[in-house]
mmCIF file of C-alpha atoms and ligand atoms in Angstrom:
data_model
loop_
_atom_site.group_PDB
_atom_site.id
_atom_site.type_symbol
_atom_site.label_atom_id
_atom_site.label_comp_id
_atom_site.label_asym_id
_atom_site.label_seq_id
_atom_site.Cartn_x
_atom_site.Cartn_y
_atom_site.Cartn_z
ATOM 1 C CA MET A 1 57.239 -17.880 13.306
ATOM 2 C CA ASN A 2 56.626 -17.119 9.754
ATOM 3 C CA ARG A 3 54.085 -19.797 8.621
ATOM 4 C CA ILE A 4 52.390 -18.645 5.393
ATOM 5 C CA TYR A 5 48.760 -19.334 4.177
ATOM 6 C CA ASN A 6 48.957 -22.815 2.735
ATOM 7 C CA PHE A 7 46.247 -23.781 0.168
ATOM 8 C CA ASN A 8 48.171 -26.661 -1.218
ATOM 9 C CA PRO A 9 45.976 -29.554 -2.601
ATOM 10 C CA GLY A 10 47.551 -32.136 -0.695
ATOM 11 C CA PRO A 11 50.005 -32.904 1.251
ATOM 12 C CA ALA A 12 48.077 -30.013 2.716
ATOM 13 C CA ALA A 13 48.124 -27.615 5.708
ATOM 14 C CA LEU A 14 47.634 -29.184 9.281
ATOM 15 C CA PRO A 15 46.725 -27.566 12.406
ATOM 16 C CA LEU A 16 49.502 -25.721 14.144
ATOM 17 C CA GLU A 17 48.503 -27.326 17.481
ATOM 18 C CA VAL A 18 48.930 -31.031 16.073
ATOM 19 C CA LEU A 19 52.620 -29.918 14.490
ATOM 20 C CA GLN A 20 53.480 -28.503 17.811
ATOM 21 C CA GLN A 21 52.531 -31.251 19.867
ATOM 22 C CA GLY A 22 54.022 -33.602 17.463
ATOM 23 C CA GLN A 23 57.276 -31.586 17.683
ATOM 24 C CA GLN A 24 57.172 -31.946 21.438
ATOM 25 C CA GLU A 25 56.734 -35.518 21.596
ATOM 26 C CA PHE A 26 59.136 -36.006 18.663
ATOM 27 C CA VAL A 27 62.276 -37.321 20.425
ATOM 28 C CA GLU A 28 60.507 -38.817 23.223
ATOM 29 C CA TYR A 29 57.198 -40.402 23.090
ATOM 30 C CA GLY A 30 55.416 -40.529 26.508
ATOM 31 C CA LYS A 31 57.417 -42.254 29.285
ATOM 32 C CA TYR A 32 58.902 -44.490 26.690
ATOM 33 C CA GLY A 33 62.312 -42.753 26.769
ATOM 34 C CA MET A 34 62.612 -43.019 22.730
ATOM 35 C CA SER A 35 60.705 -41.653 19.731
ATOM 36 C CA LEU A 36 57.824 -43.457 18.230
ATOM 37 C CA MET A 37 59.943 -43.866 15.350
ATOM 38 C CA GLU A 38 62.321 -45.812 17.016
ATOM 39 C CA MET A 39 59.760 -48.270 18.389
ATOM 40 C CA SER A 40 58.516 -51.687 17.391
ATOM 41 C CA HIS A 41 55.542 -52.090 16.084
ATOM 42 C CA ARG A 42 55.105 -55.169 18.364
ATOM 43 C CA SER A 43 55.529 -52.905 21.188
ATOM 44 C CA LYS A 44 52.680 -52.299 23.759
ATOM 45 C CA ALA A 45 52.643 -48.552 23.148
ATOM 46 C CA VAL A 46 52.173 -48.853 19.090
ATOM 47 C CA GLU A 47 49.396 -51.497 19.587
ATOM 48 C CA LEU A 48 47.647 -48.768 22.217
ATOM 49 C CA LEU A 49 48.146 -45.854 19.572
ATOM 50 C CA ASN A 50 46.872 -47.997 16.614
ATOM 51 C CA GLU A 51 43.658 -49.011 18.284
ATOM 52 C CA GLU A 52 43.310 -45.839 19.796
ATOM 53 C CA THR A 53 43.675 -43.931 16.681
ATOM 54 C CA GLN A 54 40.864 -46.584 14.979
ATOM 55 C CA GLU A 55 38.512 -46.089 17.884
ATOM 56 C CA LEU A 56 39.032 -42.366 17.671
ATOM 57 C CA LEU A 57 38.052 -42.279 13.847
ATOM 58 C CA VAL A 58 35.050 -44.453 14.679
ATOM 59 C CA ASN A 59 33.821 -41.645 17.221
ATOM 60 C CA VAL A 60 34.184 -38.887 15.301
ATOM 61 C CA LEU A 61 32.632 -40.306 12.218
ATOM 62 C CA ASP A 62 30.079 -41.933 14.494
ATOM 63 C CA LEU A 63 29.980 -45.212 12.880
ATOM 64 C CA PRO A 64 28.086 -48.035 13.783
ATOM 65 C CA ASN A 65 29.175 -51.514 15.365
ATOM 66 C CA GLU A 66 29.605 -53.356 11.770
ATOM 67 C CA TYR A 67 31.918 -50.986 10.398
ATOM 68 C CA ARG A 68 36.000 -51.554 10.782
ATOM 69 C CA VAL A 69 38.611 -49.038 10.395
ATOM 70 C CA LEU A 70 41.822 -50.200 8.885
ATOM 71 C CA PHE A 71 45.244 -48.426 8.276
ATOM 72 C CA MET A 72 47.167 -49.488 4.933
ATOM 73 C CA GLY A 73 49.948 -48.127 2.912
ATOM 74 C CA GLY A 74 50.266 -47.163 -0.786
ATOM 75 C CA GLY A 75 47.996 -44.008 -0.639
ATOM 76 C CA ALA A 76 44.399 -43.899 -2.383
ATOM 77 C CA SER A 77 45.851 -44.916 -5.758
ATOM 78 C CA THR A 78 46.419 -48.258 -4.199
ATOM 79 C CA GLN A 79 43.188 -48.501 -3.080
ATOM 80 C CA PHE A 80 41.899 -48.109 -6.850
ATOM 81 C CA ALA A 81 43.548 -51.437 -7.302
ATOM 82 C CA LEU A 82 42.962 -53.382 -4.247
ATOM 83 C CA THR A 83 38.956 -52.704 -4.525
ATOM 84 C CA ALA A 84 39.045 -54.529 -7.781
ATOM 85 C CA MET A 85 41.448 -56.939 -6.364
ATOM 86 C CA ASN A 86 39.011 -57.602 -3.417
ATOM 87 C CA PHE A 87 35.729 -57.715 -4.834
ATOM 88 C CA LEU A 88 35.730 -58.122 -8.686
ATOM 89 C CA LYS A 89 35.224 -61.780 -8.869
ATOM 90 C CA ASP A 90 34.339 -63.590 -12.068
ATOM 91 C CA GLY A 91 30.818 -62.805 -13.522
ATOM 92 C CA LYS A 92 30.736 -59.372 -11.503
ATOM 93 C CA VAL A 93 31.255 -55.943 -12.641
ATOM 94 C CA GLY A 94 32.595 -52.915 -10.749
ATOM 95 C CA ARG A 95 30.454 -49.754 -12.065
ATOM 96 C CA TYR A 96 32.070 -46.519 -11.754
ATOM 97 C CA VAL A 97 30.750 -42.978 -11.591
ATOM 98 C CA LEU A 98 33.317 -40.756 -13.296
ATOM 99 C CA SER A 99 32.958 -37.138 -12.061
ATOM 100 C CA GLY A 100 36.882 -36.295 -12.139
ATOM 101 C CA SER A 101 40.515 -37.484 -12.970
ATOM 102 C CA PHE A 102 40.973 -39.491 -9.773
ATOM 103 C CA SER A 103 37.546 -41.381 -10.449
ATOM 104 C CA GLU A 104 38.619 -42.121 -14.051
ATOM 105 C CA LYS A 105 41.990 -43.267 -12.828
ATOM 106 C CA ALA A 106 40.082 -45.361 -10.521
ATOM 107 C CA TYR A 107 37.954 -47.147 -13.223
ATOM 108 C CA VAL A 108 41.237 -47.452 -15.458
ATOM 109 C CA GLU A 109 42.815 -49.369 -12.560
ATOM 110 C CA ALA A 110 40.252 -51.752 -12.095
ATOM 111 C CA GLN A 111 39.872 -52.344 -15.686
ATOM 112 C CA THR A 112 43.595 -54.105 -15.794
ATOM 113 C CA ILE A 113 42.088 -56.140 -12.709
ATOM 114 C CA GLY A 114 38.661 -57.379 -13.788
ATOM 115 C CA ASP A 115 35.173 -56.118 -15.476
ATOM 116 C CA ALA A 116 34.573 -52.702 -15.179
ATOM 117 C CA ASN A 117 32.521 -50.093 -16.427
ATOM 118 C CA VAL A 118 30.827 -46.604 -16.619
ATOM 119 C CA LEU A 119 27.673 -46.093 -14.839
ATOM 120 C CA ALA A 120 27.519 -41.978 -15.016
ATOM 121 C CA SER A 121 29.936 -39.713 -16.289
ATOM 122 C CA SER A 122 30.366 -35.968 -16.709
ATOM 123 C CA LYS A 123 33.660 -36.263 -18.673
ATOM 124 C CA GLU A 124 31.846 -34.708 -21.818
ATOM 125 C CA HIS A 125 31.266 -31.724 -19.988
ATOM 126 C CA ASN A 126 34.934 -31.750 -18.933
ATOM 127 C CA TRP A 127 34.026 -32.396 -15.421
ATOM 128 C CA SER A 128 32.396 -28.895 -15.099
ATOM 129 C CA ARG A 129 29.555 -30.566 -13.169
ATOM 130 C CA LEU A 130 28.911 -33.804 -11.681
ATOM 131 C CA PRO A 131 26.832 -36.944 -13.177
ATOM 132 C CA HIS A 132 23.517 -37.392 -12.237
ATOM 133 C CA VAL A 133 23.450 -40.326 -9.561
ATOM 134 C CA LYS A 134 19.729 -40.062 -8.198
ATOM 135 C CA THR A 135 18.555 -42.788 -10.135
ATOM 136 C CA LEU A 136 20.909 -45.474 -10.886
ATOM 137 C CA MET A 137 20.185 -48.655 -12.976
ATOM 138 C CA LEU A 138 22.151 -51.413 -11.214
ATOM 139 C CA GLU A 139 22.294 -54.809 -12.562
ATOM 140 C CA GLY A 140 22.396 -57.902 -10.411
ATOM 141 C CA ASN A 141 25.967 -58.771 -11.676
ATOM 142 C CA THR A 142 27.222 -55.644 -9.839
ATOM 143 C CA ALA A 143 29.998 -56.322 -7.385
ATOM 144 C CA TYR A 144 30.050 -52.635 -6.144
ATOM 145 C CA VAL A 145 29.497 -48.850 -7.238
ATOM 146 C CA HIS A 146 32.880 -46.841 -6.837
ATOM 147 C CA MET A 147 32.546 -43.063 -6.357
ATOM 148 C CA THR A 148 34.747 -40.076 -5.477
ATOM 149 C CA THR A 149 32.825 -37.929 -3.011
ATOM 150 C CA ASN A 150 34.936 -34.970 -3.761
ATOM 151 C CA ASN A 151 37.041 -34.116 -6.959
ATOM 152 C CA THR A 152 40.219 -32.732 -5.807
ATOM 153 C CA ILE A 153 41.557 -31.745 -9.291
ATOM 154 C CA GLU A 154 38.406 -30.223 -10.723
ATOM 155 C CA GLY A 155 36.717 -28.602 -7.481
ATOM 156 C CA SER A 156 33.384 -30.226 -7.638
ATOM 157 C CA GLN A 157 31.594 -32.235 -4.785
ATOM 158 C CA PHE A 158 29.030 -34.460 -4.384
ATOM 159 C CA GLN A 159 25.756 -33.119 -2.199
ATOM 160 C CA GLU A 160 23.977 -36.176 -2.800
ATOM 161 C CA ILE A 161 25.253 -39.590 -2.044
ATOM 162 C CA PRO A 162 22.866 -42.445 -3.865
ATOM 163 C CA ASN A 163 21.002 -45.165 -2.609
ATOM 164 C CA THR A 164 22.546 -48.683 -4.224
ATOM 165 C CA GLY A 165 20.243 -50.674 -1.949
ATOM 166 C CA GLN A 166 21.724 -54.262 -1.738
ATOM 167 C CA ILE A 167 24.768 -53.468 -3.906
ATOM 168 C CA PRO A 168 27.726 -52.016 -1.811
ATOM 169 C CA LEU A 169 28.876 -48.361 -2.572
ATOM 170 C CA VAL A 170 32.432 -47.811 -2.267
ATOM 171 C CA GLY A 171 33.737 -44.110 -1.789
ATOM 172 C CA ASP A 172 36.796 -42.619 -2.521
ATOM 173 C CA MET A 173 36.547 -39.617 0.227
ATOM 174 C CA THR A 174 40.639 -38.765 0.153
ATOM 175 C CA SER A 175 39.625 -35.295 -0.225
ATOM 176 C CA ASP A 176 36.584 -34.507 1.833
ATOM 177 C CA ILE A 177 36.662 -36.961 4.677
ATOM 178 C CA LEU A 178 35.716 -35.446 8.381
ATOM 179 C CA SER A 179 34.715 -31.986 6.247
ATOM 180 C CA ARG A 180 31.095 -32.613 6.552
ATOM 181 C CA ARG A 181 28.132 -34.500 7.932
ATOM 182 C CA LEU A 182 27.078 -37.622 5.587
ATOM 183 C CA ASP A 183 25.397 -40.289 5.623
ATOM 184 C CA TRP A 184 28.410 -42.909 6.271
ATOM 185 C CA THR A 185 26.062 -45.945 6.306
ATOM 186 C CA LYS A 186 25.026 -45.585 2.410
ATOM 187 C CA PHE A 187 28.877 -46.830 2.083
ATOM 188 C CA SER A 188 30.132 -50.207 2.535
ATOM 189 C CA MET A 189 33.419 -49.198 2.180
ATOM 190 C CA PHE A 190 35.232 -45.589 2.119
ATOM 191 C CA TYR A 191 38.631 -44.793 2.167
ATOM 192 C CA ALA A 192 40.889 -41.778 2.175
ATOM 193 C CA ALA A 193 44.334 -41.285 2.072
ATOM 194 C CA ALA A 194 45.688 -39.379 4.912
ATOM 195 C CA GLN A 195 47.393 -36.004 3.307
ATOM 196 C CA LYS A 196 44.106 -34.106 2.583
ATOM 197 C CA ASN A 197 42.076 -33.947 5.735
ATOM 198 C CA LEU A 198 43.470 -36.637 8.058
ATOM 199 C CA GLY A 199 47.449 -35.968 8.332
ATOM 200 C CA PRO A 200 50.563 -36.464 6.796
ATOM 201 C CA ALA A 201 50.938 -38.581 3.745
ATOM 202 C CA GLY A 202 52.092 -42.638 4.205
ATOM 203 C CA VAL A 203 48.821 -44.101 5.597
ATOM 204 C CA THR A 204 45.200 -44.521 4.261
ATOM 205 C CA ALA A 205 42.185 -45.049 6.332
ATOM 206 C CA VAL A 206 39.916 -47.772 5.115
ATOM 207 C CA VAL A 207 36.218 -47.891 6.633
ATOM 208 C CA ILE A 208 34.555 -51.037 5.636
ATOM 209 C CA ARG A 209 31.486 -52.913 6.659
ATOM 210 C CA ASP A 210 31.422 -56.609 7.666
ATOM 211 C CA ASP A 211 29.166 -57.994 4.968
ATOM 212 C CA LEU A 212 31.248 -56.468 2.318
ATOM 213 C CA LEU A 213 34.327 -58.091 3.965
ATOM 214 C CA LYS A 214 32.820 -61.356 3.620
ATOM 215 C CA GLU A 215 32.896 -61.047 -0.224
ATOM 216 C CA CYS A 216 36.736 -60.441 -0.393
ATOM 217 C CA ASN A 217 38.493 -62.552 -2.878
ATOM 218 C CA GLU A 218 40.461 -65.114 -0.654
ATOM 219 C CA CYS A 219 42.870 -65.946 -3.964
ATOM 220 C CA ILE A 220 45.029 -62.697 -3.876
ATOM 221 C CA PRO A 221 48.091 -62.254 -1.703
ATOM 222 C CA THR A 222 47.654 -61.842 1.884
ATOM 223 C CA VAL A 223 49.201 -58.225 1.911
ATOM 224 C CA PHE A 224 46.388 -57.270 -0.534
ATOM 225 C CA LYS A 225 43.299 -58.830 1.311
ATOM 226 C CA TYR A 226 41.254 -56.321 3.492
ATOM 227 C CA SER A 227 40.582 -59.371 5.660
ATOM 228 C CA THR A 228 44.195 -59.336 6.550
ATOM 229 C CA TYR A 229 44.143 -56.219 8.162
ATOM 230 C CA VAL A 230 41.017 -56.708 9.795
ATOM 231 C CA GLN A 231 42.445 -60.003 11.391
ATOM 232 C CA HIS A 232 45.325 -58.421 12.448
ATOM 233 C CA LYS A 233 43.899 -54.753 13.317
ATOM 234 C CA SER A 234 46.344 -53.362 10.533
ATOM 235 C CA LEU A 235 49.231 -54.792 12.301
ATOM 236 C CA TYR A 236 50.006 -57.982 9.769
ATOM 237 C CA ASN A 237 53.212 -55.988 8.554
ATOM 238 C CA THR A 238 54.976 -52.645 9.830
ATOM 239 C CA PRO A 239 52.665 -49.974 9.682
ATOM 240 C CA PRO A 240 53.347 -46.351 8.959
ATOM 241 C CA VAL A 241 53.346 -45.773 12.902
ATOM 242 C CA HIS A 242 54.293 -41.879 12.670
ATOM 243 C CA SER A 243 51.517 -41.171 10.216
ATOM 244 C CA ILE A 244 49.174 -43.037 12.356
ATOM 245 C CA TYR A 245 50.125 -40.829 15.282
ATOM 246 C CA MET A 246 49.528 -37.924 13.413
ATOM 247 C CA ILE A 247 46.096 -38.880 12.682
ATOM 248 C CA LYS A 248 45.549 -39.594 15.900
ATOM 249 C CA LEU A 249 46.259 -35.923 16.887
ATOM 250 C CA VAL A 250 44.395 -34.532 14.002
ATOM 251 C CA LEU A 251 41.313 -36.254 15.235
ATOM 252 C CA GLN A 252 41.839 -35.242 18.816
ATOM 253 C CA TRP A 253 41.756 -31.732 17.213
ATOM 254 C CA VAL A 254 38.419 -32.128 15.436
ATOM 255 C CA MET A 255 36.900 -33.133 18.383
ATOM 256 C CA ARG A 256 38.320 -30.066 20.234
ATOM 257 C CA GLN A 257 36.778 -28.096 17.617
ATOM 258 C CA GLY A 258 33.202 -29.427 17.950
ATOM 259 C CA GLY A 259 33.397 -32.447 15.750
ATOM 260 C CA ILE A 260 32.373 -33.059 12.152
ATOM 261 C CA ALA A 261 29.516 -30.550 12.264
ATOM 262 C CA ALA A 262 31.804 -27.660 13.575
ATOM 263 C CA MET A 263 34.025 -28.446 10.987
ATOM 264 C CA GLU A 264 31.440 -28.064 8.284
ATOM 265 C CA LYS A 265 30.174 -25.081 9.403
ATOM 266 C CA LEU A 266 33.629 -23.429 9.365
ATOM 267 C CA ASN A 267 33.974 -25.232 5.806
ATOM 268 C CA VAL A 268 30.946 -23.385 4.532
ATOM 269 C CA TRP A 269 31.927 -20.537 5.724
ATOM 270 C CA LYS A 270 35.552 -20.335 4.122
ATOM 271 C CA ALA A 271 34.769 -21.745 0.903
ATOM 272 C CA GLY A 272 31.826 -19.032 0.760
ATOM 273 C CA LEU A 273 34.211 -16.039 1.405
ATOM 274 C CA ILE A 274 36.270 -17.175 -1.607
ATOM 275 C CA TYR A 275 33.178 -18.111 -3.847
ATOM 276 C CA ASP A 276 31.495 -15.010 -3.232
ATOM 277 C CA VAL A 277 34.633 -12.885 -4.476
ATOM 278 C CA ILE A 278 34.408 -15.068 -7.504
ATOM 279 C CA ASP A 279 30.688 -14.324 -8.033
ATOM 280 C CA ALA A 280 30.902 -10.622 -7.316
ATOM 281 C CA SER A 281 33.724 -10.292 -9.746
ATOM 282 C CA GLY A 282 31.697 -9.698 -13.129
ATOM 283 C CA ASP A 283 33.941 -11.860 -15.135
ATOM 284 C CA PHE A 284 37.225 -11.547 -13.943
ATOM 285 C CA TYR A 285 37.191 -14.760 -11.981
ATOM 286 C CA LYS A 286 35.163 -17.376 -13.750
ATOM 287 C CA GLY A 287 34.504 -20.416 -11.429
ATOM 288 C CA ILE A 288 35.422 -23.816 -13.416
ATOM 289 C CA VAL A 289 32.465 -25.919 -12.069
ATOM 290 C CA GLU A 290 28.861 -25.263 -12.326
ATOM 291 C CA LYS A 291 27.298 -23.678 -8.585
ATOM 292 C CA PRO A 292 25.509 -26.631 -7.938
ATOM 293 C CA SER A 293 28.523 -29.001 -8.066
ATOM 294 C CA ARG A 294 30.838 -26.784 -6.433
ATOM 295 C CA SER A 295 33.225 -28.226 -3.801
ATOM 296 C CA MET A 296 33.771 -26.574 -0.456
ATOM 297 C CA MET A 297 37.162 -28.039 -0.103
ATOM 298 C CA ASN A 298 38.945 -27.219 -3.263
ATOM 299 C CA ILE A 299 37.918 -24.043 -5.068
ATOM 300 C CA THR A 300 38.801 -23.799 -8.622
ATOM 301 C CA TRP A 301 38.355 -20.786 -11.060
ATOM 302 C CA ARG A 302 40.020 -19.429 -14.442
ATOM 303 C CA MET A 303 40.814 -15.928 -15.406
ATOM 304 C CA LYS A 304 41.169 -14.005 -18.700
ATOM 305 C CA ASP A 305 44.140 -15.544 -19.877
ATOM 306 C CA GLU A 306 47.057 -17.639 -18.622
ATOM 307 C CA GLU A 307 49.255 -14.679 -18.417
ATOM 308 C CA LEU A 308 47.008 -13.182 -15.797
ATOM 309 C CA GLU A 309 46.581 -16.397 -14.051
ATOM 310 C CA LYS A 310 50.442 -16.751 -13.912
ATOM 311 C CA ARG A 311 50.643 -13.129 -12.657
ATOM 312 C CA PHE A 312 48.178 -13.984 -9.807
ATOM 313 C CA VAL A 313 49.932 -16.906 -8.839
ATOM 314 C CA GLN A 314 53.494 -14.752 -8.835
ATOM 315 C CA GLU A 315 51.652 -12.189 -6.747
ATOM 316 C CA SER A 316 49.937 -14.361 -4.304
ATOM 317 C CA GLU A 317 53.506 -16.002 -3.772
ATOM 318 C CA ARG A 318 54.936 -12.493 -2.728
ATOM 319 C CA ASN A 319 51.925 -12.113 -0.624
ATOM 320 C CA GLY A 320 52.546 -15.058 1.470
ATOM 321 C CA PHE A 321 50.159 -17.609 -0.031
ATOM 322 C CA ASP A 322 50.912 -20.894 -1.163
ATOM 323 C CA GLY A 323 49.708 -23.624 -3.149
ATOM 324 C CA LEU A 324 47.240 -21.359 -5.366
ATOM 325 C CA ALA A 325 48.034 -22.640 -8.898
ATOM 326 C CA GLY A 326 45.430 -25.012 -10.586
ATOM 327 C CA HIS A 327 46.412 -28.767 -11.305
ATOM 328 C CA ARG A 328 48.506 -29.221 -14.662
ATOM 329 C CA ASN A 329 45.652 -30.910 -16.258
ATOM 330 C CA VAL A 330 43.168 -28.329 -15.450
ATOM 331 C CA GLY A 331 45.184 -24.972 -15.437
ATOM 332 C CA GLY A 332 43.714 -21.705 -13.709
ATOM 333 C CA LEU A 333 43.515 -21.287 -10.083
ATOM 334 C CA ARG A 334 42.732 -23.510 -7.063
ATOM 335 C CA ALA A 335 42.493 -22.619 -3.423
ATOM 336 C CA SER A 336 42.281 -26.009 -1.355
ATOM 337 C CA ALA A 337 40.494 -25.216 1.893
ATOM 338 C CA TYR A 338 40.811 -28.375 3.609
ATOM 339 C CA ASN A 339 39.748 -28.404 7.442
ATOM 340 C CA ALA A 340 43.146 -27.193 8.733
ATOM 341 C CA VAL A 341 43.037 -23.968 6.812
ATOM 342 C CA PRO A 342 42.073 -21.262 9.319
ATOM 343 C CA VAL A 343 39.256 -18.940 8.263
ATOM 344 C CA GLU A 344 41.903 -15.885 8.499
ATOM 345 C CA ALA A 345 43.479 -17.911 5.412
ATOM 346 C CA CYS A 346 40.678 -17.635 3.469
ATOM 347 C CA LYS A 347 39.629 -14.089 4.692
ATOM 348 C CA ALA A 348 43.026 -13.012 3.531
ATOM 349 C CA LEU A 349 42.871 -14.734 0.210
ATOM 350 C CA ALA A 350 39.409 -13.210 -0.605
ATOM 351 C CA GLU A 351 40.860 -9.695 0.071
ATOM 352 C CA PHE A 352 44.017 -10.455 -2.025
ATOM 353 C CA MET A 353 41.784 -11.682 -4.762
ATOM 354 C CA ILE A 354 39.860 -7.922 -4.249
ATOM 355 C CA ASP A 355 42.797 -6.196 -4.319
ATOM 356 C CA PHE A 356 43.931 -8.091 -7.465
ATOM 357 C CA GLN A 357 41.238 -7.564 -9.451
ATOM 358 C CA LYS A 358 41.321 -3.895 -8.660
ATOM 359 C CA ARG A 359 44.768 -3.350 -9.763
ATOM 360 C CA ASN A 360 44.312 -5.759 -12.929
ATOM 361 C CA GLY A 361 40.542 -5.683 -13.780
HETATM 362 C C1 LIG B 401 44.731 -37.145 -3.549
HETATM 363 C C2 LIG B 401 43.714 -37.907 -4.197
HETATM 364 C C3 LIG B 401 43.941 -39.336 -4.585
HETATM 365 C C4 LIG B 401 45.390 -39.744 -4.798
HETATM 366 O O1 LIG B 401 46.055 -40.080 -3.465
HETATM 367 P P1 LIG B 401 47.482 -40.973 -3.382
HETATM 368 O O2 LIG B 401 47.665 -40.957 -1.984
HETATM 369 O O3 LIG B 401 48.523 -39.817 -3.935
HETATM 370 O O4 LIG B 401 47.298 -42.092 -4.153
HETATM 371 C C5 LIG B 401 43.137 -39.968 -4.957
HETATM 372 N N1 LIG B 401 41.698 -39.514 -4.801
HETATM 373 C C6 LIG B 401 41.385 -38.588 -4.487
HETATM 374 C C7 LIG B 401 40.032 -38.141 -4.491
HETATM 375 C C8 LIG B 401 42.423 -37.795 -3.757
HETATM 376 O O5 LIG B 401 42.113 -36.582 -3.509
#
């Protein structure tokens, strides 16, 4: 086997054990004599898988009873539109915390559907820090507050989740779900496309509380309503069955590692290995994000010039690393150290960075 160190931002690394288990069951699923991908989504096997996976997510997150788990298609970007379609009724305003490009995309999309405005933003700082969200002024006509808990492209992550009281808080957790403990109950809804921390692309997990479900706009197409997915347990139409199955394997793997608390511990260690090299490098590696706003999942930095950054990427690839080039809008370098990226990969990267500096500093 010749698997390399995968630091891709998404789709991203999956645990080797999970891939191997998926491989073993690929052709014949259980005792059913066929692949899961050949089965009707109305079969008992798929119904069971779907329910088990939803329950597992509830258990791993330790969610209270009043939350529902939905599996939907279309990726996180579809949720940008669906949150607005479901909750921006006449006279109501969606208020957006802008902390990076994905949060801005969510906001721009909502504006095509209804009233949306900016509650707090760090755009004027080029997303190099997070906007303050401790004291938010929320007007009574606020349908919801939307925030992105981890900014995948820029490499920042909220430590503090605001308290929005009676006003629903909606979170895009695509790039940090299952990576750390968080008070989920501050959110009326959160969603995560699978391809960073949950599984392969193709499915988005949506967690929504009953009281917010009651606010759903009933005048939109059936297939776009959250209530449809709740009523049909996410089997209103054909779901991305194989992606859901892979999520199940990932969730079981997270449980075996010791759950979210154990993942968090590892993630602090992993990110620390790389940030330590950045901070000890003088100005050779320069973190893009201010320290208090740094992300454990996406570690971003720049170097003296683009020439050197390019050489870093090229050499890293020759040394068995993949996915370290920064996002095309930000430039520089980015190491995405999601749950499935092993400590060994981060150690190897830290060593490579030190060595690269010795040769080029
Ligand atoms: C990757 C990502 C998205 C986009 O996800 P798609 O499934 O490609 O639409 C949105 N938000 C965040 C925070 C992301 O990391």
